[in-house]
Short mmCIF file of C-alpha atoms and ligand atoms in Angstrom, two decimals:
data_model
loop_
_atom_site.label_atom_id
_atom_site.label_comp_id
_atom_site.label_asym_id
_atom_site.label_seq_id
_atom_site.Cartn_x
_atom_site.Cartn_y
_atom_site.Cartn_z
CA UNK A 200 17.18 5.10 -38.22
CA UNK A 201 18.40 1.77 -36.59
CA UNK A 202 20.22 2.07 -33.51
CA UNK A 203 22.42 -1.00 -32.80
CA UNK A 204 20.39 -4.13 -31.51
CA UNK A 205 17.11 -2.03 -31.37
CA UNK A 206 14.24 -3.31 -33.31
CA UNK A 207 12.40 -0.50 -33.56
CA UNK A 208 13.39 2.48 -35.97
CA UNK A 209 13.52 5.73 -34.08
CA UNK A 210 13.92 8.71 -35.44
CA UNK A 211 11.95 11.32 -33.24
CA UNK A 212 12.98 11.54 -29.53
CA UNK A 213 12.06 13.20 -26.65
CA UNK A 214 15.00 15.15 -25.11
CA UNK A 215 16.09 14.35 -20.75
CA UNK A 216 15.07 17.07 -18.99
CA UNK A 217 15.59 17.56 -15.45
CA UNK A 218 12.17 17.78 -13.44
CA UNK A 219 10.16 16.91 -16.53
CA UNK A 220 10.28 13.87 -18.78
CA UNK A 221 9.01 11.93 -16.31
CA UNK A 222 6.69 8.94 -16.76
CA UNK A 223 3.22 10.63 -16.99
CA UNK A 224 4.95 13.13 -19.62
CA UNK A 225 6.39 10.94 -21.38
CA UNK A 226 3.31 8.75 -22.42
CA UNK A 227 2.04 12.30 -23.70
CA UNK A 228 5.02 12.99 -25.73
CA UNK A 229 4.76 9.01 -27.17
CA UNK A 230 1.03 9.33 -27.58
CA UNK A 231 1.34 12.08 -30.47
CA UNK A 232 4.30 10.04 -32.38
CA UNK A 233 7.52 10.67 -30.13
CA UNK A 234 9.66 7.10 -31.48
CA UNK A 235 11.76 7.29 -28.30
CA UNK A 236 11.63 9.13 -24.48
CA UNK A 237 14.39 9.55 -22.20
CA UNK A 238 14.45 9.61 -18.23
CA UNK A 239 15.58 13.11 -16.67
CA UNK A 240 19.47 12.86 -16.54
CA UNK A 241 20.28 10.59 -13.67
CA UNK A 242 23.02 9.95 -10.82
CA UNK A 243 24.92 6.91 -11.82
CA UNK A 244 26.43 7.11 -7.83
CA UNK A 245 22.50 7.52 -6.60
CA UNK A 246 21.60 4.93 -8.45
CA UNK A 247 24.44 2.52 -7.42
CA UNK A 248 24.02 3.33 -3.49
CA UNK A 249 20.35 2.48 -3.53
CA UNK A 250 19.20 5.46 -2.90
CA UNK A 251 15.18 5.44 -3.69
CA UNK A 252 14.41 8.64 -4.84
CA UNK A 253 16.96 8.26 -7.60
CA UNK A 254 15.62 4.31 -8.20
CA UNK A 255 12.37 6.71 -9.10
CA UNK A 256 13.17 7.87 -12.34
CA UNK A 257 13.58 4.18 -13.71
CA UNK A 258 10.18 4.29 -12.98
CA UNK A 259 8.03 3.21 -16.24
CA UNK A 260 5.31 0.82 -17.45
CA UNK A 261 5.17 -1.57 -20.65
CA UNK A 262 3.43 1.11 -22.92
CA UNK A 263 6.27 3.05 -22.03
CA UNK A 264 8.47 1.73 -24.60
CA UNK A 265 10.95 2.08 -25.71
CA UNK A 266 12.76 3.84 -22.66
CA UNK A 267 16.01 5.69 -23.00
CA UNK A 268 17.98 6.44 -19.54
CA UNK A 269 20.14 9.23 -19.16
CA UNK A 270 23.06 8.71 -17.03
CA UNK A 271 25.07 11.28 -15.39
CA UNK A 272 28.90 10.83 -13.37
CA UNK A 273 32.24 10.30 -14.08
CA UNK A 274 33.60 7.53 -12.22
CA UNK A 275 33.75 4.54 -15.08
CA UNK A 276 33.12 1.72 -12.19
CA UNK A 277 29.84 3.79 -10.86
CA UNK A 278 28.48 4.25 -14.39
CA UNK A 279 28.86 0.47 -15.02
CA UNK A 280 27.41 -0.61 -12.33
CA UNK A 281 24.55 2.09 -12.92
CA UNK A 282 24.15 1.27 -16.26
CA UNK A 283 24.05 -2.34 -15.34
CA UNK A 284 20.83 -1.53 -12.81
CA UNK A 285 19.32 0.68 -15.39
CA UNK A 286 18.86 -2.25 -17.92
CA UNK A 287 18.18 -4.73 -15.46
CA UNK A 288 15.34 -2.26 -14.29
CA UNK A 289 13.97 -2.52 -18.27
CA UNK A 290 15.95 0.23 -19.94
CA UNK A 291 16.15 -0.26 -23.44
CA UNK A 292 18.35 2.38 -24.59
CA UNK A 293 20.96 3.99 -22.33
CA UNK A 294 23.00 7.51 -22.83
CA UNK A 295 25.46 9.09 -20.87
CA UNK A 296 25.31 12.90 -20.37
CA UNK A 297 28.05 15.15 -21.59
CA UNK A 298 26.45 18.21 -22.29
CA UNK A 299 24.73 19.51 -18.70
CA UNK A 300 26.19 22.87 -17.96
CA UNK A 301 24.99 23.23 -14.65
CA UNK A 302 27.64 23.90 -11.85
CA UNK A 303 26.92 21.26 -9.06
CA UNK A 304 27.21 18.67 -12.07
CA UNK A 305 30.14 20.36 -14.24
CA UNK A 306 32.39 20.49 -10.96
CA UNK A 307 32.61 17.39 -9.98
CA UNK A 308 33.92 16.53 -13.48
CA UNK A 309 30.62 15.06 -14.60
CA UNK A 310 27.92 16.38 -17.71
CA UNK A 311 29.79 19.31 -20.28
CA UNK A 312 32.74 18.96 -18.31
CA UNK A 313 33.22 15.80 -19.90
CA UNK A 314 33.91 17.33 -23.05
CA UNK A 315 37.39 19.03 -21.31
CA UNK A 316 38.53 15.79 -20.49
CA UNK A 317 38.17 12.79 -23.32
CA UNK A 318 40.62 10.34 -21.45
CA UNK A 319 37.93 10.38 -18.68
CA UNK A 320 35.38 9.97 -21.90
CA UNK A 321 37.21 7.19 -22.82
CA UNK A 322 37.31 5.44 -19.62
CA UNK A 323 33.61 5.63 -18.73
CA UNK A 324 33.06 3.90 -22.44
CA UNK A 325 35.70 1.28 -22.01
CA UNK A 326 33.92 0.22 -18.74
CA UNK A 327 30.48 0.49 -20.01
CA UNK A 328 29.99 -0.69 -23.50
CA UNK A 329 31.05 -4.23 -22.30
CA UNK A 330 28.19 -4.16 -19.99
CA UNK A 331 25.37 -2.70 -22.11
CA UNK A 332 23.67 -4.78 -24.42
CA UNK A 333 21.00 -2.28 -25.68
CA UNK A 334 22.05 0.83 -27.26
CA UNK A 335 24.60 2.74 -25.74
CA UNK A 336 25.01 6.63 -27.04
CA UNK A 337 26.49 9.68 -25.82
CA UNK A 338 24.69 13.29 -25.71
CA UNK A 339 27.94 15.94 -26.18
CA UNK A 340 27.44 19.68 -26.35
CA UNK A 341 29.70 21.65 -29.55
CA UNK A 342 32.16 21.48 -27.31
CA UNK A 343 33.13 23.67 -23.80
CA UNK A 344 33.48 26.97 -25.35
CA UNK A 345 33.74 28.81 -28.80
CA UNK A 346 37.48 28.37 -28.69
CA UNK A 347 37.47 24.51 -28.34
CA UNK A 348 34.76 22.97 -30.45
CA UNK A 349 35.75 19.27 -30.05
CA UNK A 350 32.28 17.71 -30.98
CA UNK A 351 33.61 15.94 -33.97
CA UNK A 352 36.69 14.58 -32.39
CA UNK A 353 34.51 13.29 -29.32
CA UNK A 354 32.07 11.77 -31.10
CA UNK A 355 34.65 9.96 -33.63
CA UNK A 356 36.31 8.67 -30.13
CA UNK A 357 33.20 7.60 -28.58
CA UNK A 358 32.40 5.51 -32.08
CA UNK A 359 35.65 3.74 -32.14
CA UNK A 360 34.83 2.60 -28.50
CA UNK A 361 31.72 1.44 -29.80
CA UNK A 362 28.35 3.47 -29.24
CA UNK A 363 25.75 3.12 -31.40
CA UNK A 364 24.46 6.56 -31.66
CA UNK A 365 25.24 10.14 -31.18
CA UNK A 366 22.94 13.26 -29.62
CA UNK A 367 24.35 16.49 -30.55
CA UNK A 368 23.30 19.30 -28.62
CA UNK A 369 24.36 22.42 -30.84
CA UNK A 370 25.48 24.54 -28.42
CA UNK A 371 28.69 24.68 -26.66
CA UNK A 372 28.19 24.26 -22.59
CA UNK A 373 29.28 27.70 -21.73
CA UNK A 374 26.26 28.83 -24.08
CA UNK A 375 24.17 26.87 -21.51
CA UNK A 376 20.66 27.52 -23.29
CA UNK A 377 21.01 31.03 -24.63
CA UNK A 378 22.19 31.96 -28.06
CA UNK A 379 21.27 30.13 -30.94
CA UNK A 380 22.09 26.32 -31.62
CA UNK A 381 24.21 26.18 -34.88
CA UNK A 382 23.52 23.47 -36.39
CA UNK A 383 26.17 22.97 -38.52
CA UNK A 384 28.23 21.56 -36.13
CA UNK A 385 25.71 18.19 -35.80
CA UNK A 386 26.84 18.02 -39.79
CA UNK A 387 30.38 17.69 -39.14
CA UNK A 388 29.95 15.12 -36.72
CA UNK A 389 27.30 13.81 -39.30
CA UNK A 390 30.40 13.96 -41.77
CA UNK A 391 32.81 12.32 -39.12
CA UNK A 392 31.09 8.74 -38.28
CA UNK A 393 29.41 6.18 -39.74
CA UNK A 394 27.45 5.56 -36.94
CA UNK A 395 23.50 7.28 -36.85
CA UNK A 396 23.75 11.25 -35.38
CA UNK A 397 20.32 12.35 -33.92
CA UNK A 398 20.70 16.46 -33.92
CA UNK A 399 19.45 18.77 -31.01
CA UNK A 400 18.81 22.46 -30.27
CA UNK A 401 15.70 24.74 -30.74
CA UNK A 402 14.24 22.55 -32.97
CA UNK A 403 10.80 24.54 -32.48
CA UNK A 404 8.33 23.05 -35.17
CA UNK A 405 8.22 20.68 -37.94
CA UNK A 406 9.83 23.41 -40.26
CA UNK A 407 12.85 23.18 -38.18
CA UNK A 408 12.96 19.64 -38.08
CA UNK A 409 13.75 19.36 -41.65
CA UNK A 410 15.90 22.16 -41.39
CA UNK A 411 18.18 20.50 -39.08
CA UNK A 412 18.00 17.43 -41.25
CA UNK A 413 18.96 19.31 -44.72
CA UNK A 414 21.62 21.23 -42.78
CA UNK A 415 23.56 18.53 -41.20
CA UNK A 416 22.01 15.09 -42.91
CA UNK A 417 21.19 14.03 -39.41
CA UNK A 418 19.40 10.97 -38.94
CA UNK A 419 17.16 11.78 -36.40
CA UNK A 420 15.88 14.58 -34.08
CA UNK A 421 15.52 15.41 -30.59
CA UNK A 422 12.70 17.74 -29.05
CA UNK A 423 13.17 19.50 -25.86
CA UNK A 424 11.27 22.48 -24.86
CA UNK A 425 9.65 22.75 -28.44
CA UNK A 426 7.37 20.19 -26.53
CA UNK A 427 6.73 22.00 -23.02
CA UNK A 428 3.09 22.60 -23.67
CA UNK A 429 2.80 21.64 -26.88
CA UNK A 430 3.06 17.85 -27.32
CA UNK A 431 1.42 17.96 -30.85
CA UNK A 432 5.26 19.30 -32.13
CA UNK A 433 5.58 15.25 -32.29
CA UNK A 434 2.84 14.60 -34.78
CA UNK A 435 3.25 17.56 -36.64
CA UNK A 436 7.26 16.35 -37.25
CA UNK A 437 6.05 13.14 -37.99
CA UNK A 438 4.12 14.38 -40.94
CA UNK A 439 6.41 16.20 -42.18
CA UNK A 440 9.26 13.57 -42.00
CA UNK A 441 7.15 11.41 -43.75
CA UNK A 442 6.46 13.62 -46.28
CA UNK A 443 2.28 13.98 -45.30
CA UNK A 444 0.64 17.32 -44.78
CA UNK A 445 1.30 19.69 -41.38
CA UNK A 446 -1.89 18.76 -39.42
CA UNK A 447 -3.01 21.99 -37.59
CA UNK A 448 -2.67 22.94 -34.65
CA UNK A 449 -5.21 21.44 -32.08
CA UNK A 450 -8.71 22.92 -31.56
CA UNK A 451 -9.15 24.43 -27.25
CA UNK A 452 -11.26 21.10 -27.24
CA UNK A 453 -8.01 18.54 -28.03
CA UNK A 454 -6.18 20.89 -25.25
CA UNK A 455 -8.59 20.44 -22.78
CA UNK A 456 -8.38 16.54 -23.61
CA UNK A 457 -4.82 16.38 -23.78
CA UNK A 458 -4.25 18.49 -20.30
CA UNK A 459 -7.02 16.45 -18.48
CA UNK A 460 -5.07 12.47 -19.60
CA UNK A 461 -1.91 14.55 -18.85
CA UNK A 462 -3.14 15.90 -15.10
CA UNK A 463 -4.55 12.09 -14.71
CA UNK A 464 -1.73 10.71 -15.10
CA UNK A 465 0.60 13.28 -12.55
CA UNK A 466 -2.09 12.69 -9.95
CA UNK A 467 -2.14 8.61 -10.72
CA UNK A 468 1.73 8.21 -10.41
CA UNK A 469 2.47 10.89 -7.60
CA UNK A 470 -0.50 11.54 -5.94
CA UNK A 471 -2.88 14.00 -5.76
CA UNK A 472 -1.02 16.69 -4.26
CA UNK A 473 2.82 15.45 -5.56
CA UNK A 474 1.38 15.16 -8.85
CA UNK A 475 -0.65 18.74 -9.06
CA UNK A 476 2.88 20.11 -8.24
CA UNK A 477 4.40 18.43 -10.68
CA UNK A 478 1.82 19.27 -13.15
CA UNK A 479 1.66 23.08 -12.67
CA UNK A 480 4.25 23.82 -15.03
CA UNK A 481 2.73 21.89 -17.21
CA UNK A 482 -0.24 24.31 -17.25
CA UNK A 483 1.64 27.26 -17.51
CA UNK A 484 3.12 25.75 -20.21
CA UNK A 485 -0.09 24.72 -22.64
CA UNK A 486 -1.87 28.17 -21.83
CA UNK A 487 1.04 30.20 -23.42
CA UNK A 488 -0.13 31.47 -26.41
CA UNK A 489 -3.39 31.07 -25.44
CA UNK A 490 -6.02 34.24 -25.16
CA UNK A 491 -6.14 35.48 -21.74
CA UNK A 492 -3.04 32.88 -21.41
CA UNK A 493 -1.53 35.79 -19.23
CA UNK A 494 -4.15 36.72 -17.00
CA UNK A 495 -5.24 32.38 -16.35
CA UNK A 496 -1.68 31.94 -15.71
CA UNK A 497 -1.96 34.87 -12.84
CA UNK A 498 -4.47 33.53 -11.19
CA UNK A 499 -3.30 29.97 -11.11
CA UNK A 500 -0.59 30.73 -8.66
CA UNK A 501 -3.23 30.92 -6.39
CA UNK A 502 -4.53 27.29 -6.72
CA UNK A 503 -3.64 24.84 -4.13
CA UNK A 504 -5.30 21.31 -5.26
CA UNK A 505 -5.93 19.54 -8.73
CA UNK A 506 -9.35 19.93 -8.50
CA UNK A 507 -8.90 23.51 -8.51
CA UNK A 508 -6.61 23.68 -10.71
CA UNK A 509 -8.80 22.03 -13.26
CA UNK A 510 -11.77 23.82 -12.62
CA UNK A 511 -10.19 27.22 -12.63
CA UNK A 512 -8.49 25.71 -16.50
CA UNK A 513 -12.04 24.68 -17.61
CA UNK A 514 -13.40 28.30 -16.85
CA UNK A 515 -10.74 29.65 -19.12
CA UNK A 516 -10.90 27.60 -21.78
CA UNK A 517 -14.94 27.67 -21.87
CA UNK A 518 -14.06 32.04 -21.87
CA UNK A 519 -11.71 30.92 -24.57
CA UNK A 520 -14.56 29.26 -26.71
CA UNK A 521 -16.83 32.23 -26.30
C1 FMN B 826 14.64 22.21 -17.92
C2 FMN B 826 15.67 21.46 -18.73
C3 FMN B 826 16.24 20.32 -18.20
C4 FMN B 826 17.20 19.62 -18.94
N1 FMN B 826 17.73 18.48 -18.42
C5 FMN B 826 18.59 17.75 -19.16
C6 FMN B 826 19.05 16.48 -18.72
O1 FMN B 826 18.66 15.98 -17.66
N2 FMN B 826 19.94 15.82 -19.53
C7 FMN B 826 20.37 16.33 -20.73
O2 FMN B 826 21.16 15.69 -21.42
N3 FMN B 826 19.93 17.51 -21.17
C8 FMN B 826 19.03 18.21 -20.44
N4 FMN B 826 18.54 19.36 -20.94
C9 FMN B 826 18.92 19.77 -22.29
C10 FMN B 826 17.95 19.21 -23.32
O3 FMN B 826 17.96 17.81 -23.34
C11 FMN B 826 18.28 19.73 -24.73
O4 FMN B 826 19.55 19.26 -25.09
C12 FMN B 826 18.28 21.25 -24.80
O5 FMN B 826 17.18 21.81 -24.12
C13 FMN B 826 18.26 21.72 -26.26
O6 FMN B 826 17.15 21.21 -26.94
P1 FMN B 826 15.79 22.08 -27.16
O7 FMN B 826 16.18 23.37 -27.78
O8 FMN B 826 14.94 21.21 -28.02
O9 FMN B 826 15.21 22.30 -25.79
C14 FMN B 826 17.60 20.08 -20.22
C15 FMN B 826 17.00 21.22 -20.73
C16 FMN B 826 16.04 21.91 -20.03
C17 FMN B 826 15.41 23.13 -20.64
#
């Protein structure tokens, strides 16, 4: 699909997620075929006050391309401005959060709340499609609750005010992540615009993919924890969008690869010990499924270093070949 002035065609994205789509993560997720990665969701009013930690997440190299930043707030000046720093600091792509359920965001008004309240929808866009050049989308939940499914009627607002794209997270927000995503909702919004609708919510494996795609004529898809631990969900969609052969899943040997570039890179950007933090998840995260999966994960609780952690990973997977 073609997203407003964006050359390239994107049709496979990597989904914002808080404490993970970082930059070392996100060259994974592009390396097996992911078109598009966003930034974690982040602090329009952080990012306008200067404040450095948030200036992190814009954090990103040329290979990381092209870059989608999620912005979260609800004062239209403050996202602006933020979105105004975002593409100065080489975003190409730049979404605003509607969907995030959690409390300290929802309260102040900001994230799913959003969806209550389209005037303040309305406002935010007004003030920042002017000053966005790239593509400018939206990521909206169902809608707040079961009784007030809105998703269509935000999303037709948000295209008459001129976004180029819309991220439908099947879910409503007081769902947060449990139940099931119904995906027939991203098909009524499909039905609603004219602009492209990327669809979102336990999309688990290529099968799904094209599920979501028959179901609701979506034009493109967005992966999140279908790729915690198991990058390879991005080739395998690929494939199948294209109409090629499923390739199988990878051998313990591509694994080991994949985890060592991925541990690399955590350790390169953050440091040894910021990044082994910051990669420990990870781990837990490729060895499920895995035999002995359960009993490596155990003991890796224990491990205080990178090095460690890698050694104790090679033992397992060398038991694992055995
Ligand atoms: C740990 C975690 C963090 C998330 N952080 C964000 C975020 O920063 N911004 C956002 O729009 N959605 C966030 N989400 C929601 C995902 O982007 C996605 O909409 C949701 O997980 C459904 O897709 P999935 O079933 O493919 O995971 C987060 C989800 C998870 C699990």
């Amino acid at each position: 699909m073609k997203v407003g002035p964006l050359e390239k065609e994107c049709r496979i994205f990597l989904a914002p997620m808080a404490g993970i789509t970082n930059l070392p993560f996100r060259a994974v997720a592009r390396e097996f075929g992911c078109d598009l990665a966003f930034t974690e969701m982040i602090s329009a009013m952080g990012l306008v006050r200067g404040a450095v930690k948030t200036h992190r997440y814009l954090d990103s190299t040329p290979e990381d391309r092209p870059l989608g930043v999620q912005l979260f707030g609800t004062d239209p000046g403050v996202m602006a401005e933020a979105a105004k720093i975002a593409t100065e600091n080489g975003a190409d792509w730049i979404d605003i959060n509607m969907g995030c359920p959690v409390r300290k965001v929802v309260k102040n008004g900001a994230g799913a709340a959003l969806m209550k309240t389209p005037d303040r929808i309305r406002d935010i866009l007004r003030a920042v499609r002017p000053v966005v050049r790239v593509p400018l989308t939206v990521k909206i939940r169902a809608g707040w609750s079961r009784g007030s499914i809105n998703a269509p009627e935000i999303a037709a607002m948000a295209q008459d005010l001129g976004v180029d794209a819309v991220v439908v997270h099947a879910r409503t927000a007081d769902q947060g992540f449990s139940g099931e995503a119904d995906w027939r909702i991203i098909g009524r919004v499909k039905e609603t615009l004219t602009i492209p609708v990327v669809g979102n919510g336990d999309i688990r494996n290529a099968s799904d993919a094209l599920k979501v795609m028959n179901i609701s004529g979506c034009d493109g898809i967005m992966v999140g924890r279908g790729a915690l631990g198991y990058p390879w969900i991005f080739r395998e969609i690929a494939a199948a969008l294209a109409g090629a052969p499923v390739p199988g899943t990878p051998t313990l040997e591509e694994r080991r690869h994949i985890i060592g570039v991925h541990l690399k890179r955590e350790v390169d950007y953050a440091g040894e010990k910021a990044g082994y933090l910051s990669f420990r998840k990870h781990l837990l995260w490729y060895t499920r499924g895995l035999r002995g999966g359960a009993r490596f994960r155990h003991a890796a609780s224990n491990l205080v270093s990178a090095g460690q952690m890698w050694e104790a990973f090679d033992l397992f997977l060398s038991e694992g070949d055995k």
